[in-house]
Amino acid sequence: MPLSLFNTLGRETQVFEPIRPDKVGFYGCGPTVYTYAHIGNLRAYVVHDLLVRTLRRLGFEVTHVMNITDVGHLSGDNDDGDDKMVRSAAERGKSVLEVADFYTRAFFKDMERMGITRPTVVCKATEHIDDMISLIKRIEAGGFTYTAGGNLYYDIGKFSRYGDLALLRQENLQAGARIGVDENKRNPRDFVLWFTRSKFENQALVWDSPWGRGYPGWHIECSAMSIKYLGEQFDIHAGGIDHVPIHHTNEIAQSEAATGKHPWVRYWVHNEFLVLDKEKMSKSSGSFLTLQSLIDRGFHALDYRYFLLGGHYRSQMQFSWEALEGARNARNALRDRFRTLVRKAGNLPAAVPPVSENSAGGYIEAFNQAIEDDLSSPRALAELWGLLRDNSIVPADALAAALDMDRVLGFGLAEEAAAETGQEEDREFRREIEALVTERTAAKQARDFARADAIRDSLAERGIVLEDSKTGTLWRRR
Ligand code: AMP
Ligand code: ZN
């Protein structure tokens, strides 16, 4: 069964076909780093991780790009309010970049604890101002902009497909109701590409531009950085469902106006929200739960990952401490069963061997069907449980299958198993080998074949044989 994904663009489930064979360009909107990520935000990144892990396990070479918004995200979703970064810095008596750096580190610490694979490219808005200016120039050259009150605006009336993603109807877009406070706008949904008039005296970060000294609008960073790293058309773009009507709608308008190419992105994947007592959790309201606050109450970050994967990414989930406790109990029970399996199987396979043909094959097949059906993690998780409960499967087969499923679920079962078998040294050894295998894959991707071959040779000297296959590189001891 091929992978199918629900595409917000068109609102239907479609078979995933990449633009280039076997390669996937994926962009997921990253964090605004003026404070800690809340557990709702982390849901979005677990979903991106689930998608990336699924694609990689299917054999795709995925370039995953994530931006870090360290400038320009105003407190209103439109163009109103003050810059969240600037306000946060002022409140803490720090520079904007110090604040951004602090919360970026905190964010990646959370990502690591949650078992989220680091993106291939992490790019900061403040380091890509030139790319944004170049893209805005292209949009301007196409006649999609106007200047008013010192700011450069995007004129949505010039882009006929405006609002297709969010199913905004053209006639409603033309209606005169002024929802915004910005009197300079021709249409209330027009948005700023470049600000030179800041409402705040001390806008800390400003750059020279053809439109004057100022700073970029929020939406342009995602268009500019995704195009820079993934090209003018790419495969998948993801973010929370809240981004559909404004942020992603505006990203499309900007990108397609600049390049003239359509569609800019083939598949749009949006996760539903995590809600707390039926309230939307919001960073700007200031009261929200962080991962650390769960850990402080005695939970493991992976308990929260388990809780999240128990829901489908397109269903709203309600957070409660009881539900998190349920997830913790279930994860502990899963680990117990897994450890028993490791003991029964005797030792760990050197790498995850192909499993579809062995006695656990039926579970792998059902697991694949679930995950390839628009990333149904609850069903996939149920297959892992079925496998671990089934005493008729040869333990070595069940172990290999569980490890294979965990490549997608990301509960760290391989490390669990290494700890169980007391293979501490072995664990170090594995880590080292796996790091080298990853480095070799990266070298191959970068067409640095000399480096790739050198790594293969050095591994061979240590008795490690590599086998390249469609689903990645496996290693085993000779
Ligand atoms: P932000 O840092 O506010 O830009 O948000 C980062 C990501 O988290 C975006 O993809 C948002 O759409 C997503 N997001 C924000 N709040 C929630 C929530 N309560 N549940 C799930 N995703 C969310
Ligand atoms: Zn974005």
JSON list of N, CA and C and ligand atoms in Angstrom, two decimals, residues 27-30 67 69 218-219 221-223 237-239 243 247-248 251, ligand 2:
[
{"chain": "A", "resi": 27, "resn": "TYR", "atom": "N", "xyz": [8.96, 20.92, 4.73]},
{"chain": "A", "resi": 27, "resn": "TYR", "atom": "CA", "xyz": [9.13, 22.12, 5.55]},
{"chain": "A", "resi": 27, "resn": "TYR", "atom": "C", "xyz": [8.06, 22.14, 6.64]},
{"chain": "A", "resi": 28, "resn": "GLY", "atom": "N", "xyz": [8.48, 22.26, 7.87]},
{"chain": "A", "resi": 28, "resn": "GLY", "atom": "CA", "xyz": [7.52, 22.37, 8.97]},
{"chain": "A", "resi": 28, "resn": "GLY", "atom": "C", "xyz": [7.78, 23.68, 9.69]},
{"chain": "A", "resi": 29, "resn": "CYS", "atom": "N", "xyz": [6.73, 24.48, 9.88]},
{"chain": "A", "resi": 29, "resn": "CYS", "atom": "CA", "xyz": [6.92, 25.77, 10.54]},
{"chain": "A", "resi": 29, "resn": "CYS", "atom": "C", "xyz": [7.46, 25.53, 11.96]},
{"chain": "A", "resi": 30, "resn": "GLY", "atom": "N", "xyz": [8.51, 26.25, 12.28]},
{"chain": "A", "resi": 30, "resn": "GLY", "atom": "CA", "xyz": [9.18, 26.04, 13.57]},
{"chain": "A", "resi": 30, "resn": "GLY", "atom": "C", "xyz": [8.69, 27.00, 14.63]},
{"chain": "A", "resi": 67, "resn": "ASN", "atom": "N", "xyz": [12.27, 26.35, 10.46]},
{"chain": "A", "resi": 67, "resn": "ASN", "atom": "CA", "xyz": [12.71, 27.72, 10.75]},
{"chain": "A", "resi": 67, "resn": "ASN", "atom": "C", "xyz": [12.63, 28.02, 12.24]},
{"chain": "A", "resi": 69, "resn": "THR", "atom": "N", "xyz": [11.77, 31.32, 14.38]},
{"chain": "A", "resi": 69, "resn": "THR", "atom": "CA", "xyz": [11.30, 32.71, 14.26]},
{"chain": "A", "resi": 69, "resn": "THR", "atom": "C", "xyz": [11.90, 33.53, 15.38]},
{"chain": "A", "resi": 218, "resn": "TRP", "atom": "N", "xyz": [6.11, 38.61, 9.22]},
{"chain": "A", "resi": 218, "resn": "TRP", "atom": "CA", "xyz": [6.37, 37.27, 9.72]},
{"chain": "A", "resi": 218, "resn": "TRP", "atom": "C", "xyz": [6.30, 36.21, 8.61]},
{"chain": "A", "resi": 219, "resn": "HIS", "atom": "N", "xyz": [5.30, 36.32, 7.73]},
{"chain": "A", "resi": 219, "resn": "HIS", "atom": "CA", "xyz": [5.06, 35.23, 6.76]},
{"chain": "A", "resi": 219, "resn": "HIS", "atom": "C", "xyz": [6.21, 35.03, 5.78]},
{"chain": "A", "resi": 221, "resn": "GLU", "atom": "N", "xyz": [9.34, 34.96, 6.05]},
{"chain": "A", "resi": 221, "resn": "GLU", "atom": "CA", "xyz": [10.51, 34.13, 6.41]},
{"chain": "A", "resi": 221, "resn": "GLU", "atom": "C", "xyz": [10.32, 32.69, 5.96]},
{"chain": "A", "resi": 222, "resn": "CYS", "atom": "N", "xyz": [9.09, 32.17, 6.10]},
{"chain": "A", "resi": 222, "resn": "CYS", "atom": "CA", "xyz": [8.89, 30.76, 5.73]},
{"chain": "A", "resi": 222, "resn": "CYS", "atom": "C", "xyz": [8.98, 30.58, 4.22]},
{"chain": "A", "resi": 223, "resn": "SER", "atom": "N", "xyz": [8.43, 31.53, 3.46]},
{"chain": "A", "resi": 223, "resn": "SER", "atom": "CA", "xyz": [8.54, 31.42, 1.99]},
{"chain": "A", "resi": 223, "resn": "SER", "atom": "C", "xyz": [10.01, 31.47, 1.59]},
{"chain": "A", "resi": 237, "resn": "HIS", "atom": "N", "xyz": [4.44, 20.59, 3.23]},
{"chain": "A", "resi": 237, "resn": "HIS", "atom": "CA", "xyz": [4.56, 21.70, 4.18]},
{"chain": "A", "resi": 237, "resn": "HIS", "atom": "C", "xyz": [3.60, 21.39, 5.31]},
{"chain": "A", "resi": 238, "resn": "ALA", "atom": "N", "xyz": [4.06, 21.57, 6.55]},
{"chain": "A", "resi": 238, "resn": "ALA", "atom": "CA", "xyz": [3.20, 21.23, 7.68]},
{"chain": "A", "resi": 238, "resn": "ALA", "atom": "C", "xyz": [3.19, 22.32, 8.74]},
{"chain": "A", "resi": 239, "resn": "GLY", "atom": "N", "xyz": [2.17, 22.26, 9.57]},
{"chain": "A", "resi": 239, "resn": "GLY", "atom": "CA", "xyz": [2.05, 23.20, 10.68]},
{"chain": "A", "resi": 239, "resn": "GLY", "atom": "C", "xyz": [0.73, 22.91, 11.38]},
{"chain": "A", "resi": 243, "resn": "HIS", "atom": "N", "xyz": [-2.70, 27.67, 11.32]},
{"chain": "A", "resi": 243, "resn": "HIS", "atom": "CA", "xyz": [-1.95, 28.39, 10.28]},
{"chain": "A", "resi": 243, "resn": "HIS", "atom": "C", "xyz": [-2.65, 28.40, 8.92]},
{"chain": "A", "resi": 247, "resn": "HIS", "atom": "N", "xyz": [-1.40, 32.39, 8.01]},
{"chain": "A", "resi": 247, "resn": "HIS", "atom": "CA", "xyz": [0.04, 32.22, 7.76]},
{"chain": "A", "resi": 247, "resn": "HIS", "atom": "C", "xyz": [0.31, 31.42, 6.49]},
{"chain": "A", "resi": 248, "resn": "HIS", "atom": "N", "xyz": [-0.28, 30.26, 6.36]},
{"chain": "A", "resi": 248, "resn": "HIS", "atom": "CA", "xyz": [0.01, 29.43, 5.17]},
{"chain": "A", "resi": 248, "resn": "HIS", "atom": "C", "xyz": [-0.66, 29.99, 3.93]},
{"chain": "A", "resi": 251, "resn": "GLU", "atom": "N", "xyz": [1.73, 32.60, 2.92]},
{"chain": "A", "resi": 251, "resn": "GLU", "atom": "CA", "xyz": [2.97, 32.00, 2.38]},
{"chain": "A", "resi": 251, "resn": "GLU", "atom": "C", "xyz": [2.77, 31.60, 0.91]},
{"chain": "B", "resi": 2, "resn": "ZN", "atom": "ZN", "xyz": [5.62, 29.18, 8.59]}
]
